[in-house]
Each structure stands twice: as C-alpha cells, then as structure tokens.
C-alpha cells in the first residue's frame, strides 16, 4: 500500500509540474533579455481633475548607473523598504508567501498581496502585468528563480534601480535623484 501511495504521489507531482510548465512557464521570455531591454514610455499630461489631455512619446530622460556608483544610502533605503531579506533570500521569501496565503484564505479576496521580493518586482515590471493572480505569481517566481541563478544580488539590485519608476515622472534612480 505504501509503495502504491508513493508511486501515486510521485505521478501526481509529475503531472502537476508538467501542467504548470505547459500552462504557465513554456512561453515565458528569456531572462537574458532583462539586461538589454530598452524601455520607452509615453508621457501623459493631465488637467487639474486628472483627465488625460495629451500623450507625448519620446525617450524619457534616463541614465543608467552602475551599482558601485549608486549611493549606499539609496541601496539601504530601497532594501529596507521593499525587501528586508533581499540579500539573504534565494529568490522569494517563504514567510511572505505564507502570510499571503493566510490573507488570501482569511480575507476571502481574489487578490494575491504582499509577496514580491525585489527580484520578483523587477520581473513583474519588465516582463509581466500588474494583475494580481496566482498565475502571474507562478510566472514571477519561476523567472525570479532563473534571474537569481544568472545574476548576482548586486546586479539584480542595479537592474531594479535602473529599470523602475520612482515618483514624479522620474524613471530610474539617476533621474529620481535629480527630481
């Protein structure tokens, strides 16, 4: 009986992971594209009531900054605010995942909240949508795993700080510091 149960369990796991692969992972982009992606965004001009007036398309002011040239205070602030365990976690934070599942079950909501590490946020911003779903989380976790295999933590943080929107129409850490 134990042998059959074990074989059944392993068969179930195999079928489950094959399903996950073909449903969510098979067509994901190559993680190597992360470093060479060119981000071009449109500027949107709103009136005082937040109605869209114009959309202007041209290259935003962006300057790539290497990790060693980024202020230690900025690095510490981002890590403290976004992901305190960034330098220790492998590619996701299990305590965040447990908290998220607990909140999902107890709040009876369809949204998955509070689970993204810096690595996962970078993946989400570069390759995925802002949709809060388990499907996106599976894709995000897989690509985050691949990214952490291919890049050092300092390189991931450098990419993150040079690829995200900060505030006040400031893209990337250099423009944010000037803004």
GROMACS .gro file of N, CA and C in nm:
model
  537
    1UNK      N    1   0.081  -0.120   0.000
    1UNK     CA    2   0.000   0.000   0.000
    1UNK      C    3   0.086   0.126   0.000
    2UNK      N    4   0.191   0.127   0.084
    2UNK     CA    5   0.279   0.244   0.091
    2UNK      C    6   0.349   0.266  -0.042
    3UNK      N    7   0.391   0.158  -0.107
    3UNK     CA    8   0.456   0.170  -0.237
    3UNK      C    9   0.361   0.230  -0.340
    4UNK      N   10   0.235   0.182  -0.344
    4UNK     CA   11   0.137   0.237  -0.438
    4UNK      C   12   0.106   0.384  -0.407
    5UNK      N   13   0.095   0.416  -0.281
    5UNK     CA   14   0.069   0.554  -0.241
    5UNK      C   15   0.185   0.644  -0.284
    6UNK      N   16   0.305   0.597  -0.263
    6UNK     CA   17   0.423   0.674  -0.300
    6UNK      C   18   0.431   0.693  -0.453
    7UNK      N   19   0.407   0.588  -0.529
    7UNK     CA   20   0.408   0.596  -0.675
    7UNK      C   21   0.296   0.689  -0.722
    8UNK      N   22   0.179   0.680  -0.660
    8UNK     CA   23   0.068   0.768  -0.695
    8UNK      C   24   0.100   0.914  -0.668
    9UNK      N   25   0.162   0.939  -0.553
    9UNK     CA   26   0.200   1.075  -0.517
    9UNK      C   27   0.303   1.132  -0.615
   10UNK      N   28   0.405   1.053  -0.647
   10UNK     CA   29   0.507   1.097  -0.743
   10UNK      C   30   0.448   1.119  -0.881
   11UNK      N   31   0.355   1.034  -0.922
   11UNK     CA   32   0.287   1.052  -1.051
   11UNK      C   33   0.207   1.181  -1.051
   12UNK      N   34   0.134   1.206  -0.942
   12UNK     CA   35   0.059   1.330  -0.929
   12UNK      C   36   0.151   1.452  -0.939
   13UNK      N   37   0.264   1.450  -0.867
   13UNK     CA   38   0.359   1.561  -0.871
   13UNK      C   39   0.412   1.582  -1.013
   14UNK      N   40   0.445   1.473  -1.080
   14UNK     CA   41   0.497   1.482  -1.216
   14UNK      C   42   0.393   1.546  -1.308
   15UNK      N   43   0.270   1.498  -1.303
   15UNK     CA   44   0.163   1.552  -1.387
   15UNK      C   45   0.137   1.699  -1.352
   16UNK      N   46   0.138   1.731  -1.223
   16UNK     CA   47   0.117   1.869  -1.179
   16UNK      C   48   0.223   1.962  -1.235
   17UNK      N   49   0.351   1.924  -1.224
   17UNK     CA   50   0.458   2.010  -1.272
   17UNK      C   51   0.462   2.019  -1.424
   18UNK      N   52   0.426   1.912  -1.492
   18UNK     CA   53   0.415   1.918  -1.638
   18UNK      C   54   0.304   2.015  -1.677
   19UNK      N   55   0.191   2.008  -1.608
   19UNK     CA   56   0.081   2.101  -1.633
   19UNK      C   57   0.125   2.245  -1.610
   20UNK      N   58   0.190   2.273  -1.498
   20UNK     CA   59   0.238   2.407  -1.466
   20UNK      C   60   0.334   2.455  -1.575
   21UNK      N   61   0.423   2.368  -1.617
   21UNK     CA   62   0.520   2.407  -1.719
   21UNK      C   63   0.449   2.447  -1.849
   22UNK      N   64   0.363   2.362  -1.901
   22UNK     CA   65   0.298   2.391  -2.029
   22UNK      C   66   0.194   2.502  -2.019
   23UNK      N   67   0.132   2.518  -1.906
   23UNK     CA   68   0.030   2.621  -1.889
   23UNK      C   69   0.090   2.759  -1.866
   24UNK      N   70   0.196   2.769  -1.785
   24UNK     CA   71   0.245   2.899  -1.742
   24UNK      C   72   0.388   2.932  -1.785
   25UNK      N   73   0.477   2.834  -1.790
   25UNK     CA   74   0.620   2.862  -1.800
   25UNK      C   75   0.676   2.850  -1.941
   26UNK      N   76   0.623   2.762  -2.020
   26UNK     CA   77   0.679   2.730  -2.151
   26UNK      C   78   0.707   2.852  -2.238
   27UNK      N   79   0.616   2.947  -2.243
   27UNK     CA   80   0.628   3.060  -2.335
   27UNK      C   81   0.681   3.188  -2.269
   28UNK      N   82   0.740   3.176  -2.152
   28UNK     CA   83   0.794   3.295  -2.085
   28UNK      C   84   0.919   3.345  -2.158
   29UNK      N   85   0.949   3.474  -2.149
   29UNK     CA   86   1.066   3.529  -2.218
   29UNK      C   87   1.198   3.482  -2.155
   30UNK      N   88   1.303   3.493  -2.233
   30UNK     CA   89   1.437   3.458  -2.187
   30UNK      C   90   1.485   3.563  -2.088
   31UNK      N   91   1.535   3.520  -1.975
   31UNK     CA   92   1.578   3.611  -1.869
   31UNK      C   93   1.698   3.695  -1.911
   32UNK      N   94   1.774   3.650  -2.010
   32UNK     CA   95   1.890   3.727  -2.058
   32UNK      C   96   1.848   3.859  -2.122
   33UNK      N   97   1.723   3.869  -2.165
   33UNK     CA   98   1.674   3.993  -2.226
   33UNK      C   99   1.665   4.106  -2.124
   34UNK      N  100   1.663   4.072  -1.998
   34UNK     CA  101   1.645   4.171  -1.892
   34UNK      C  102   1.750   4.281  -1.897
   35UNK      N  103   1.873   4.241  -1.919
   35UNK     CA  104   1.982   4.337  -1.914
   35UNK      C  105   1.986   4.429  -2.036
   36UNK      N  106   1.931   4.384  -2.147
   36UNK     CA  107   1.942   4.463  -2.270
   36UNK      C  108   1.811   4.528  -2.312
   37UNK      N  109   1.707   4.515  -2.232
   37UNK     CA  110   1.578   4.572  -2.270
   37UNK      C  111   1.584   4.724  -2.271
   38UNK      N  112   1.526   4.781  -2.374
   38UNK     CA  113   1.516   4.927  -2.384
   38UNK      C  114   1.373   4.965  -2.349
   39UNK      N  115   1.356   5.047  -2.248
   39UNK     CA  116   1.224   5.085  -2.202
   39UNK      C  117   1.191   5.223  -2.255
   40UNK      N  118   1.086   5.232  -2.331
   40UNK     CA  119   1.041   5.362  -2.378
   40UNK      C  120   0.897   5.378  -2.333
   41UNK      N  121   0.872   5.485  -2.264
   41UNK     CA  122   0.738   5.512  -2.212
   41UNK      C  123   0.688   5.644  -2.265
   42UNK      N  124   0.559   5.656  -2.273
   42UNK     CA  125   0.497   5.782  -2.313
   42UNK      C  126   0.472   5.866  -2.189
   43UNK      N  127   0.482   5.997  -2.209
   43UNK     CA  128   0.447   6.089  -2.102
   43UNK      C  129   0.300   6.128  -2.119
   44UNK      N  130   0.228   6.128  -2.011
   44UNK     CA  131   0.086   6.163  -2.015
   44UNK      C  132   0.067   6.293  -1.939
   45UNK      N  133  -0.003   6.386  -2.000
   45UNK     CA  134  -0.031   6.515  -1.938
   45UNK      C  135  -0.178   6.517  -1.899
   46UNK      N  136  -0.205   6.551  -1.772
   46UNK     CA  137  -0.341   6.553  -1.718
   46UNK      C  138  -0.380   6.696  -1.682
   47UNK      N  139  -0.510   6.721  -1.678
   47UNK     CA  140  -0.555   6.851  -1.629
   47UNK      C  141  -0.571   6.844  -1.478
   48UNK      N  142  -0.619   6.950  -1.416
   48UNK     CA  143  -0.628   6.956  -1.270
   48UNK      C  144  -0.725   6.854  -1.213
   49UNK      N  145  -0.817   6.801  -1.295
   49UNK     CA  146  -0.912   6.699  -1.250
   49UNK      C  147  -0.867   6.557  -1.286
   50UNK      N  148  -0.745   6.543  -1.327
   50UNK     CA  149  -0.684   6.416  -1.364
   50UNK      C  150  -0.747   6.353  -1.487
   51UNK      N  151  -0.795   6.437  -1.577
   51UNK     CA  152  -0.840   6.390  -1.708
   51UNK      C  153  -0.721   6.399  -1.803
   52UNK      N  154  -0.702   6.295  -1.883
   52UNK     CA  155  -0.588   6.293  -1.973
   52UNK      C  156  -0.606   6.395  -2.084
   53UNK      N  157  -0.503   6.481  -2.102
   53UNK     CA  158  -0.506   6.582  -2.208
   53UNK      C  159  -0.423   6.540  -2.328
   54UNK      N  160  -0.299   6.502  -2.302
   54UNK     CA  161  -0.206   6.467  -2.411
   54UNK      C  162  -0.123   6.345  -2.374
   55UNK      N  163  -0.079   6.277  -2.476
   55UNK     CA  164   0.019   6.171  -2.459
   55UNK      C  165   0.136   6.205  -2.549
   56UNK      N  166   0.252   6.222  -2.492
   56UNK     CA  167   0.371   6.257  -2.567
   56UNK      C  168   0.465   6.138  -2.569
   57UNK      N  169   0.512   6.101  -2.684
   57UNK     CA  170   0.602   5.987  -2.695
   57UNK      C  171   0.740   6.032  -2.743
   58UNK      N  172   0.837   6.014  -2.659
   58UNK     CA  173   0.977   6.033  -2.692
   58UNK      C  174   1.056   5.966  -2.582
   59UNK      N  175   1.184   5.956  -2.601
   59UNK     CA  176   1.266   5.892  -2.498
   59UNK      C  177   1.268   5.978  -2.373
   60UNK      N  178   1.235   5.917  -2.260
   60UNK     CA  179   1.241   5.987  -2.132
   60UNK      C  180   1.388   6.007  -2.095
   61UNK      N  181   1.412   6.102  -2.007
   61UNK     CA  182   1.548   6.124  -1.959
   61UNK      C  183   1.582   6.010  -1.863
   62UNK      N  184   1.675   5.929  -1.904
   62UNK     CA  185   1.717   5.815  -1.823
   62UNK      C  186   1.867   5.797  -1.837
   63UNK      N  187   1.933   5.771  -1.726
   63UNK     CA  188   2.076   5.747  -1.726
   63UNK      C  189   2.104   5.622  -1.644
   64UNK      N  190   2.168   5.525  -1.705
   64UNK     CA  191   2.200   5.401  -1.635
   64UNK      C  192   2.316   5.426  -1.540
   65UNK      N  193   2.302   5.377  -1.417
   65UNK     CA  194   2.406   5.396  -1.316
   65UNK      C  195   2.452   5.259  -1.267
   66UNK      N  196   2.582   5.235  -1.266
   66UNK     CA  197   2.635   5.108  -1.216
   66UNK      C  198   2.618   5.099  -1.065
   67UNK      N  199   2.613   4.977  -1.016
   67UNK     CA  200   2.589   4.953  -0.874
   67UNK      C  201   2.687   5.030  -0.786
   68UNK      N  202   2.815   5.026  -0.819
   68UNK     CA  203   2.916   5.091  -0.735
   68UNK      C  204   2.902   5.243  -0.733
   69UNK      N  205   2.825   5.300  -0.830
   69UNK     CA  206   2.805   5.444  -0.834
   69UNK      C  207   2.675   5.489  -0.768
   70UNK      N  208   2.597   5.393  -0.720
   70UNK     CA  209   2.471   5.426  -0.652
   70UNK      C  210   2.500   5.446  -0.504
   71UNK      N  211   2.442   5.548  -0.447
   71UNK     CA  212   2.463   5.580  -0.306
   71UNK      C  213   2.425   5.462  -0.217
   72UNK      N  214   2.510   5.433  -0.119
   72UNK     CA  215   2.481   5.327  -0.023
   72UNK      C  216   2.352   5.357   0.053
   73UNK      N  217   2.326   5.486   0.078
   73UNK     CA  218   2.202   5.524   0.146
   73UNK      C  219   2.080   5.487   0.062
   74UNK      N  220   2.087   5.507  -0.070
   74UNK     CA  221   1.977   5.471  -0.158
   74UNK      C  222   1.958   5.319  -0.159
   75UNK      N  223   2.065   5.247  -0.168
   75UNK     CA  224   2.057   5.100  -0.169
   75UNK      C  225   1.996   5.052  -0.038
   76UNK      N  226   2.045   5.102   0.075
   76UNK     CA  227   1.992   5.061   0.204
   76UNK      C  228   1.845   5.098   0.221
   77UNK      N  229   1.808   5.215   0.172
   77UNK     CA  230   1.669   5.259   0.184
   77UNK      C  231   1.576   5.170   0.101
   78UNK      N  232   1.615   5.140  -0.022
   78UNK     CA  233   1.531   5.056  -0.109
   78UNK      C  234   1.519   4.915  -0.051
   79UNK      N  235   1.629   4.859  -0.007
   79UNK     CA  236   1.624   4.723   0.050
   79UNK      C  237   1.541   4.723   0.179
   80UNK      N  238   1.557   4.823   0.263
   80UNK     CA  239   1.479   4.829   0.388
   80UNK      C  240   1.330   4.845   0.360
   81UNK      N  241   1.295   4.922   0.258
   81UNK     CA  242   1.155   4.949   0.229
   81UNK      C  243   1.090   4.836   0.150
   82UNK      N  244   1.159   4.784   0.050
   82UNK     CA  245   1.098   4.690  -0.043
   82UNK      C  246   1.115   4.543  -0.004
   83UNK      N  247   1.231   4.508   0.053
   83UNK     CA  248   1.260   4.366   0.074
   83UNK      C  249   1.376   4.350   0.171
   84UNK      N  250   1.345   4.351   0.300
   84UNK     CA  251   1.449   4.346   0.403
   84UNK      C  252   1.539   4.223   0.392
   85UNK      N  253   1.487   4.115   0.337
   85UNK     CA  254   1.565   3.990   0.327
   85UNK      C  255   1.629   3.971   0.189
   86UNK      N  256   1.636   4.077   0.110
   86UNK     CA  257   1.683   4.066  -0.028
   86UNK      C  258   1.818   3.995  -0.039
   87UNK      N  259   1.915   4.033   0.041
   87UNK     CA  260   2.048   3.974   0.029
   87UNK      C  261   2.056   3.834   0.088
   88UNK      N  262   1.956   3.795   0.168
   88UNK     CA  263   1.956   3.662   0.228
   88UNK      C  264   1.865   3.562   0.155
   89UNK      N  265   1.753   3.611   0.097
   89UNK     CA  266   1.661   3.516   0.035
   89UNK      C  267   1.715   3.466  -0.098
   90UNK      N  268   1.676   3.345  -0.133
   90UNK     CA  269   1.724   3.285  -0.256
   90UNK      C  270   1.661   3.353  -0.378
   91UNK      N  271   1.530   3.360  -0.381
   91UNK     CA  272   1.459   3.426  -0.491
   91UNK      C  273   1.317   3.460  -0.453
   92UNK      N  274   1.272   3.410  -0.341
   92UNK     CA  275   1.143   3.450  -0.286
   92UNK      C  276   1.152   3.436  -0.135
   93UNK      N  277   1.060   3.500  -0.065
   93UNK     CA  278   1.060   3.497   0.081
   93UNK      C  279   0.944   3.410   0.127
   94UNK      N  280   0.975   3.296   0.186
   94UNK     CA  281   0.872   3.199   0.224
   94UNK      C  282   0.776   3.256   0.327
   95UNK      N  283   0.825   3.341   0.418
   95UNK     CA  284   0.734   3.400   0.518
   95UNK      C  285   0.632   3.491   0.452
   96UNK      N  286   0.672   3.563   0.347
   96UNK     CA  287   0.578   3.647   0.273
   96UNK      C  288   0.474   3.560   0.203
   97UNK      N  289   0.519   3.448   0.149
   97UNK     CA  290   0.427   3.358   0.079
   97UNK      C  291   0.324   3.300   0.176
   98UNK      N  292   0.368   3.258   0.293
   98UNK     CA  293   0.276   3.205   0.394
   98UNK      C  294   0.177   3.312   0.438
   99UNK      N  295   0.226   3.433   0.462
   99UNK     CA  296   0.137   3.543   0.500
   99UNK      C  297   0.035   3.572   0.390
  100UNK      N  298   0.079   3.569   0.267
  100UNK     CA  299  -0.010   3.595   0.155
  100UNK      C  300  -0.119   3.489   0.144
  101UNK      N  301  -0.082   3.363   0.156
  101UNK     CA  302  -0.181   3.255   0.151
  101UNK      C  303  -0.279   3.270   0.266
  102UNK      N  304  -0.230   3.299   0.385
  102UNK     CA  305  -0.317   3.320   0.501
  102UNK      C  306  -0.415   3.434   0.475
  103UNK      N  307  -0.364   3.547   0.425
  103UNK     CA  308  -0.451   3.661   0.396
  103UNK      C  309  -0.551   3.629   0.286
  104UNK      N  310  -0.507   3.553   0.187
  104UNK     CA  311  -0.596   3.514   0.076
  104UNK      C  312  -0.711   3.429   0.128
  105UNK      N  313  -0.679   3.338   0.217
  105UNK     CA  314  -0.782   3.247   0.271
  105UNK      C  315  -0.873   3.319   0.371
  106UNK      N  316  -0.816   3.397   0.461
  106UNK     CA  317  -0.897   3.459   0.566
  106UNK      C  318  -0.973   3.583   0.521
  107UNK      N  319  -0.918   3.657   0.423
  107UNK     CA  320  -0.987   3.776   0.376
  107UNK      C  321  -1.083   3.745   0.262
  108UNK      N  322  -1.075   3.622   0.212
  108UNK     CA  323  -1.162   3.578   0.103
  108UNK      C  324  -1.162   3.678  -0.013
  109UNK      N  325  -1.042   3.710  -0.058
  109UNK     CA  326  -1.025   3.803  -0.169
  109UNK      C  327  -0.963   3.729  -0.287
  110UNK      N  328  -0.981   3.781  -0.405
  110UNK     CA  329  -0.921   3.720  -0.523
  110UNK      C  330  -0.782   3.773  -0.552
  111UNK      N  331  -0.736   3.870  -0.475
  111UNK     CA  332  -0.606   3.931  -0.499
  111UNK      C  333  -0.499   3.862  -0.415
  112UNK      N  334  -0.383   3.846  -0.476
  112UNK     CA  335  -0.265   3.796  -0.406
  112UNK      C  336  -0.182   3.917  -0.369
  113UNK      N  337  -0.156   3.938  -0.241
  113UNK     CA  338  -0.090   4.060  -0.197
  113UNK      C  339   0.035   4.028  -0.115
  114UNK      N  340   0.127   4.123  -0.116
  114UNK     CA  341   0.242   4.126  -0.024
  114UNK      C  342   0.334   4.006  -0.037
  115UNK      N  343   0.368   3.967  -0.155
  115UNK     CA  344   0.454   3.851  -0.169
  115UNK      C  345   0.579   3.876  -0.251
  116UNK      N  346   0.595   3.992  -0.309
  116UNK     CA  347   0.703   4.013  -0.406
  116UNK      C  348   0.831   4.063  -0.341
  117UNK      N  349   0.939   3.992  -0.372
  117UNK     CA  350   1.072   4.038  -0.336
  117UNK      C  351   1.117   4.138  -0.441
  118UNK      N  352   1.232   4.198  -0.422
  118UNK     CA  353   1.286   4.290  -0.523
  118UNK      C  354   1.304   4.216  -0.655
  119UNK      N  355   1.354   4.095  -0.649
  119UNK     CA  356   1.371   4.016  -0.771
  119UNK      C  357   1.238   3.997  -0.843
  120UNK      N  358   1.136   3.963  -0.769
  120UNK     CA  359   1.005   3.941  -0.830
  120UNK      C  360   0.946   4.071  -0.883
  121UNK      N  361   0.968   4.182  -0.814
  121UNK     CA  362   0.918   4.311  -0.862
  121UNK      C  363   0.985   4.349  -0.994
  122UNK      N  364   1.115   4.324  -1.004
  122UNK     CA  365   1.186   4.352  -1.129
  122UNK      C  366   1.128   4.269  -1.242
  123UNK      N  367   1.106   4.142  -1.218
  123UNK     CA  368   1.047   4.053  -1.318
  123UNK      C  369   0.909   4.103  -1.358
  124UNK      N  370   0.828   4.138  -1.259
  124UNK     CA  371   0.692   4.187  -1.287
  124UNK      C  372   0.696   4.312  -1.374
  125UNK      N  373   0.781   4.406  -1.339
  125UNK     CA  374   0.788   4.532  -1.411
  125UNK      C  375   0.845   4.517  -1.552
  126UNK      N  376   0.927   4.419  -1.574
  126UNK     CA  377   0.991   4.405  -1.704
  126UNK      C  378   0.918   4.309  -1.799
  127UNK      N  379   0.857   4.205  -1.746
  127UNK     CA  380   0.803   4.100  -1.832
  127UNK      C  381   0.654   4.075  -1.817
  128UNK      N  382   0.596   4.107  -1.703
  128UNK     CA  383   0.459   4.065  -1.674
  128UNK      C  384   0.367   4.185  -1.656
  129UNK      N  385   0.246   4.159  -1.617
  129UNK     CA  386   0.148   4.266  -1.594
  129UNK      C  387   0.136   4.294  -1.445
  130UNK      N  388   0.056   4.393  -1.410
  130UNK     CA  389   0.029   4.424  -1.269
  130UNK      C  390  -0.086   4.343  -1.213
  131UNK      N  391  -0.142   4.254  -1.292
  131UNK     CA  392  -0.253   4.171  -1.246
  131UNK      C  393  -0.211   4.092  -1.122
  132UNK      N  394  -0.296   4.092  -1.022
  132UNK     CA  395  -0.267   4.016  -0.900
  132UNK      C  396  -0.338   3.882  -0.909
  133UNK      N  397  -0.262   3.779  -0.944
  133UNK     CA  398  -0.321   3.647  -0.960
  133UNK      C  399  -0.216   3.540  -0.930
  134UNK      N  400  -0.264   3.419  -0.905
  134UNK     CA  401  -0.171   3.308  -0.882
  134UNK      C  402  -0.094   3.275  -1.009
  135UNK      N  403  -0.157   3.289  -1.123
  135UNK     CA  404  -0.088   3.263  -1.250
  135UNK      C  405   0.033   3.354  -1.265
  136UNK      N  406   0.013   3.484  -1.241
  136UNK     CA  407   0.126   3.576  -1.251
  136UNK      C  408   0.232   3.544  -1.147
  137UNK      N  409   0.190   3.505  -1.027
  137UNK     CA  410   0.287   3.472  -0.922
  137UNK      C  411   0.372   3.351  -0.959
  138UNK      N  412   0.311   3.253  -1.025
  138UNK     CA  413   0.387   3.135  -1.069
  138UNK      C  414   0.492   3.177  -1.171
  139UNK      N  415   0.450   3.257  -1.269
  139UNK     CA  416   0.544   3.306  -1.371
  139UNK      C  417   0.653   3.391  -1.307
  140UNK      N  418   0.613   3.478  -1.216
  140UNK     CA  419   0.706   3.567  -1.148
  140UNK      C  420   0.808   3.487  -1.067
  141UNK      N  421   0.762   3.387  -0.995
  141UNK     CA  422   0.852   3.305  -0.913
  141UNK      C  423   0.952   3.229  -1.000
  142UNK      N  424   0.903   3.173  -1.110
  142UNK     CA  425   0.992   3.096  -1.198
  142UNK      C  426   1.099   3.187  -1.260
  143UNK      N  427   1.057   3.301  -1.315
  143UNK     CA  428   1.154   3.392  -1.376
  143UNK      C  429   1.249   3.451  -1.272
  144UNK      N  430   1.199   3.473  -1.151
  144UNK     CA  431   1.284   3.522  -1.043
  144UNK      C  432   1.391   3.418  -1.007
  145UNK      N  433   1.351   3.293  -1.004
  145UNK     CA  434   1.446   3.184  -0.979
  145UNK      C  435   1.555   3.184  -1.086
  146UNK      N  436   1.514   3.193  -1.213
  146UNK     CA  437   1.612   3.192  -1.323
  146UNK      C  438   1.703   3.314  -1.316
  147UNK      N  439   1.645   3.431  -1.283
  147UNK     CA  440   1.725   3.552  -1.273
  147UNK      C  441   1.829   3.539  -1.162
  148UNK      N  442   1.790   3.485  -1.047
  148UNK     CA  443   1.883   3.472  -0.935
  148UNK      C  444   1.990   3.366  -0.962
  149UNK      N  445   1.963   3.275  -1.053
  149UNK     CA  446   2.066   3.179  -1.095
  149UNK      C  447   2.168   3.245  -1.187
  150UNK      N  448   2.124   3.341  -1.268
  150UNK     CA  449   2.210   3.401  -1.370
  150UNK      C  450   2.278   3.532  -1.328
  151UNK      N  451   2.224   3.599  -1.227
  151UNK     CA  452   2.276   3.729  -1.187
  151UNK      C  453   2.305   3.732  -1.037
  152UNK      N  454   2.403   3.814  -1.000
  152UNK     CA  455   2.433   3.833  -0.858
  152UNK      C  456   2.327   3.924  -0.797
  153UNK      N  457   2.320   3.926  -0.665
  153UNK     CA  458   2.225   4.015  -0.596
  153UNK      C  459   2.254   4.162  -0.627
  154UNK      N  460   2.381   4.198  -0.636
  154UNK     CA  461   2.414   4.337  -0.667
  154UNK      C  462   2.371   4.373  -0.808
  155UNK      N  463   2.384   4.280  -0.903
  155UNK     CA  464   2.341   4.307  -1.040
  155UNK      C  465   2.189   4.319  -1.047
  156UNK      N  466   2.118   4.234  -0.973
  156UNK     CA  467   1.972   4.242  -0.970
  156UNK      C  468   1.927   4.377  -0.913
  157UNK      N  469   1.990   4.419  -0.805
  157UNK     CA  470   1.955   4.548  -0.745
  157UNK      C  471   1.990   4.664  -0.840
  158UNK      N  472   2.102   4.653  -0.908
  158UNK     CA  473   2.140   4.754  -1.007
  158UNK      C  474   2.034   4.762  -1.118
  159UNK      N  475   1.993   4.648  -1.170
  159UNK     CA  476   1.890   4.645  -1.274
  159UNK      C  477   1.758   4.702  -1.222
  160UNK      N  478   1.723   4.663  -1.101
  160UNK     CA  479   1.599   4.711  -1.039
  160UNK      C  480   1.599   4.864  -1.028
  161UNK      N  481   1.706   4.919  -0.975
  161UNK     CA  482   1.713   5.064  -0.956
  161UNK      C  483   1.723   5.141  -1.088
  162UNK      N  484   1.765   5.072  -1.192
  162UNK     CA  485   1.776   5.136  -1.323
  162UNK      C  486   1.662   5.102  -1.417
  163UNK      N  487   1.562   5.033  -1.369
  163UNK     CA  488   1.452   4.995  -1.456
  163UNK      C  489   1.314   5.032  -1.401
  164UNK      N  490   1.308   5.088  -1.281
  164UNK     CA  491   1.176   5.114  -1.221
  164UNK      C  492   1.141   5.262  -1.223
  165UNK      N  493   1.014   5.287  -1.208
  165UNK     CA  494   0.961   5.422  -1.196
  165UNK      C  495   0.960   5.455  -1.047
  166UNK      N  496   1.008   5.574  -1.012
  166UNK     CA  497   1.011   5.613  -0.871
  166UNK      C  498   0.890   5.697  -0.834
  167UNK      N  499   0.884   5.818  -0.877
  167UNK     CA  500   0.775   5.909  -0.846
  167UNK      C  501   0.792   6.033  -0.934
  168UNK      N  502   0.694   6.118  -0.937
  168UNK     CA  503   0.701   6.246  -1.009
  168UNK      C  504   0.760   6.232  -1.149
  169UNK      N  505   0.716   6.131  -1.220
  169UNK     CA  506   0.761   6.104  -1.357
  169UNK      C  507   0.912   6.081  -1.364
  170UNK      N  508   0.972   6.031  -1.257
  170UNK     CA  509   1.115   6.002  -1.253
  170UNK      C  510   1.136   5.853  -1.276
  171UNK      N  511   1.202   5.822  -1.386
  171UNK     CA  512   1.234   5.684  -1.418
  171UNK      C  513   1.382   5.660  -1.392
  172UNK      N  514   1.410   5.551  -1.328
  172UNK     CA  515   1.545   5.508  -1.294
  172UNK      C  516   1.602   5.595  -1.182
  173UNK      N  517   1.699   5.540  -1.114
  173UNK     CA  518   1.750   5.602  -0.992
  173UNK      C  519   1.819   5.736  -1.019
  174UNK      N  520   1.888   5.751  -1.130
  174UNK     CA  521   1.958   5.877  -1.160
  174UNK      C  522   1.857   5.991  -1.176
  175UNK      N  523   1.754   5.969  -1.255
  175UNK     CA  524   1.655   6.075  -1.275
  175UNK      C  525   1.578   6.102  -1.146
  176UNK      N  526   1.553   5.999  -1.067
  176UNK     CA  527   1.484   6.019  -0.938
  176UNK      C  528   1.568   6.107  -0.847
  177UNK      N  529   1.698   6.086  -0.846
  177UNK     CA  530   1.784   6.169  -0.759
  177UNK      C  531   1.787   6.314  -0.806
  178UNK      N  532   1.775   6.336  -0.935
  178UNK     CA  533   1.772   6.473  -0.988
  178UNK      C  534   1.636   6.537  -0.964
  179UNK      N  535   1.532   6.457  -0.965
  179UNK     CA  536   1.397   6.509  -0.945
  179UNK      C  537   1.377   6.546  -0.799
   0.00000   0.00000   0.00000
